[in-house]
Structure formats: structure tokens, C-alpha cells
């Protein structure tokens, strides 16, 4: 294996950061994942990923995302919480219109997704959780 000066310098900096108690950051982003499952008689499925990069956090619904096409609640949102309890102020957009396939949403700067163990798809008007994805 050939190690260039650039690689050696990077490894040296990472070792120094680790020795000082800082975790080195080799990856371009941190990722948390979960799988959606429906609630309240709704069929909601698919993979969600939360990525952090360059000071921004983004929620990604994967290609396998599906929201029950036969139902049309009036006020669908994405937000966060714990223990199947939605946390007020964790809403990340005004209205979810995507019912199938990939989509991405930037999380507002004031929301720290690390504070939450679950991502929700919910109806804000009636305070009903329609789908939950436990995050790991």
C-alpha cells in the first residue's frame, strides 16, 4: 500500500484529534436511518435517512417510500418526537404532497434531530400520527 504525504498528513491530524478527545470526521455526512410503518389504519412504508453535511440536516424519503394512495388527510407533515409523541415545533415543512418515491426536505436550523428517536408523518390539523420511523 502506497501512502502519500497527503494521506500521511491526514492520518496524523486524525490521530491527533482522537488523542485530544475529538472524533475525526472522515465521512462527508452523518446518517441516521429508519423504516416507516403506518398507524391509525394508514399504510405508510419505506426507508428514511437523515443526513448532516456542511451544517445542514436533510430528511430523505427513499425510492421505496409509499403513503396510502387511497387516503387523503388534509394536512400531512413530517416532524420528530419520542415514544410516539410528536414534539411541537419539530415540523420540517408546510405540507407533504409526495405520496410515492424519493423526496428530500431540509430541516430548519432550530431543530436538532439528535434530540429525537422517531420521525413522524402526521396530520397536523387533527393531531394524528399516520406513520412512524424509529431512527438508528
Short mmCIF file of C-alpha atoms in Angstrom, two decimals:
data_model
loop_
_atom_site.label_atom_id
_atom_site.label_comp_id
_atom_site.label_asym_id
_atom_site.label_seq_id
_atom_site.Cartn_x
_atom_site.Cartn_y
_atom_site.Cartn_z
CA UNK A 1 0.00 0.00 0.00
CA UNK A 2 1.41 3.38 -1.01
CA UNK A 3 0.91 6.25 1.42
CA UNK A 4 1.43 9.74 0.02
CA UNK A 5 2.37 12.79 2.07
CA UNK A 6 -1.22 13.98 1.86
CA UNK A 7 -2.54 10.67 3.25
CA UNK A 8 0.12 10.67 5.97
CA UNK A 9 -0.77 14.25 6.99
CA UNK A 10 -4.47 13.37 7.12
CA UNK A 11 -3.81 10.31 9.25
CA UNK A 12 -1.58 12.33 11.57
CA UNK A 13 -4.26 15.01 12.03
CA UNK A 14 -6.93 12.36 12.68
CA UNK A 15 -4.69 10.66 15.27
CA UNK A 16 -4.01 13.99 16.98
CA UNK A 17 -7.72 14.85 17.07
CA UNK A 18 -8.54 11.46 18.54
CA UNK A 19 -5.83 11.86 21.19
CA UNK A 20 -7.35 15.21 22.16
CA UNK A 21 -10.80 13.64 22.51
CA UNK A 22 -12.28 14.83 19.21
CA UNK A 23 -13.74 12.29 16.84
CA UNK A 24 -12.20 12.51 13.38
CA UNK A 25 -14.64 13.13 10.55
CA UNK A 26 -13.79 11.01 7.54
CA UNK A 27 -17.34 10.76 6.19
CA UNK A 28 -18.97 13.59 4.31
CA UNK A 29 -22.13 13.24 6.38
CA UNK A 30 -23.66 11.59 9.42
CA UNK A 31 -26.56 9.28 8.68
CA UNK A 32 -29.46 8.02 10.77
CA UNK A 33 -31.92 5.59 9.19
CA UNK A 34 -35.36 4.22 9.87
CA UNK A 35 -38.22 2.33 8.28
CA UNK A 36 -41.71 3.81 8.21
CA UNK A 37 -44.73 1.85 9.36
CA UNK A 38 -48.34 3.02 9.31
CA UNK A 39 -50.58 4.00 12.21
CA UNK A 40 -54.31 4.69 12.62
CA UNK A 41 -55.24 2.42 9.68
CA UNK A 42 -52.88 4.15 7.22
CA UNK A 43 -50.45 2.27 5.01
CA UNK A 44 -47.14 4.08 5.21
CA UNK A 45 -43.86 2.37 4.34
CA UNK A 46 -40.36 2.99 3.13
CA UNK A 47 -36.91 3.99 4.25
CA UNK A 48 -36.00 7.40 5.67
CA UNK A 49 -32.48 8.78 6.10
CA UNK A 50 -31.36 11.85 7.98
CA UNK A 51 -28.09 13.24 6.70
CA UNK A 52 -25.97 16.06 8.09
CA UNK A 53 -23.48 17.85 5.90
CA UNK A 54 -21.95 21.30 5.82
CA UNK A 55 -24.07 22.49 8.76
CA UNK A 56 -27.37 21.40 7.19
CA UNK A 57 -29.65 18.49 8.02
CA UNK A 58 -31.78 16.86 5.34
CA UNK A 59 -34.51 14.23 5.59
CA UNK A 60 -34.56 11.87 2.61
CA UNK A 61 -37.51 9.65 1.77
CA UNK A 62 -36.11 6.76 -0.30
CA UNK A 63 -37.46 5.39 -3.58
CA UNK A 64 -39.43 2.76 -1.63
CA UNK A 65 -41.47 5.42 0.25
CA UNK A 66 -45.25 4.95 -0.06
CA UNK A 67 -48.10 6.81 1.63
CA UNK A 68 -51.55 5.19 1.37
CA UNK A 69 -52.77 6.40 -2.05
CA UNK A 70 -56.40 5.66 -1.15
CA UNK A 71 -56.42 8.17 1.72
CA UNK A 72 -56.08 11.91 1.63
CA UNK A 73 -55.72 13.56 5.05
CA UNK A 74 -55.93 17.36 4.80
CA UNK A 75 -52.71 18.47 6.48
CA UNK A 76 -49.80 15.99 6.16
CA UNK A 77 -46.48 16.99 7.73
CA UNK A 78 -43.12 15.48 8.66
CA UNK A 79 -41.79 16.01 12.17
CA UNK A 80 -39.98 14.37 15.05
CA UNK A 81 -40.64 13.07 18.54
CA UNK A 82 -40.11 10.30 21.04
CA UNK A 83 -42.30 7.47 22.31
CA UNK A 84 -44.88 8.09 19.57
CA UNK A 85 -45.41 11.60 20.92
CA UNK A 86 -44.94 14.35 18.35
CA UNK A 87 -42.70 17.19 19.60
CA UNK A 88 -44.30 20.57 18.95
CA UNK A 89 -42.01 22.77 16.92
CA UNK A 90 -40.33 19.88 15.09
CA UNK A 91 -42.24 20.26 11.82
CA UNK A 92 -39.84 20.45 8.87
CA UNK A 93 -42.09 21.77 6.06
CA UNK A 94 -45.53 23.21 5.33
CA UNK A 95 -47.29 20.31 3.57
CA UNK A 96 -46.22 16.87 2.39
CA UNK A 97 -47.68 16.24 -1.06
CA UNK A 98 -45.38 13.37 -2.07
CA UNK A 99 -47.15 10.03 -1.70
CA UNK A 100 -44.70 7.77 -3.50
CA UNK A 101 -40.99 7.71 -4.27
CA UNK A 102 -37.94 9.70 -3.31
CA UNK A 103 -38.07 13.21 -1.88
CA UNK A 104 -35.82 15.39 0.28
CA UNK A 105 -36.58 18.09 2.83
CA UNK A 106 -34.15 20.42 4.59
CA UNK A 107 -34.64 20.55 8.35
CA UNK A 108 -34.91 24.11 9.74
CA UNK A 109 -31.78 25.22 11.63
CA UNK A 110 -33.57 25.40 15.01
CA UNK A 111 -34.41 21.67 15.05
CA UNK A 112 -31.77 19.29 16.43
CA UNK A 113 -32.70 15.87 15.04
CA UNK A 114 -30.33 14.21 17.53
CA UNK A 115 -32.87 15.05 20.27
CA UNK A 116 -35.42 12.68 18.71
CA UNK A 117 -35.66 8.92 18.31
CA UNK A 118 -38.52 8.87 15.77
CA UNK A 119 -39.59 10.58 12.55
CA UNK A 120 -43.33 11.04 12.01
CA UNK A 121 -45.65 11.57 9.13
CA UNK A 122 -48.72 13.10 10.72
CA UNK A 123 -51.86 15.14 10.18
CA UNK A 124 -51.32 18.43 11.99
CA UNK A 125 -54.95 19.58 11.73
CA UNK A 126 -56.26 16.55 13.64
CA UNK A 127 -53.09 15.74 15.66
CA UNK A 128 -52.94 12.18 14.30
CA UNK A 129 -49.72 10.25 13.69
CA UNK A 130 -50.06 8.42 10.35
CA UNK A 131 -46.62 6.80 10.15
CA UNK A 132 -43.56 6.32 12.35
CA UNK A 133 -39.91 5.53 11.60
CA UNK A 134 -37.73 4.67 14.62
CA UNK A 135 -34.29 6.19 13.94
CA UNK A 136 -30.94 4.46 14.48
#
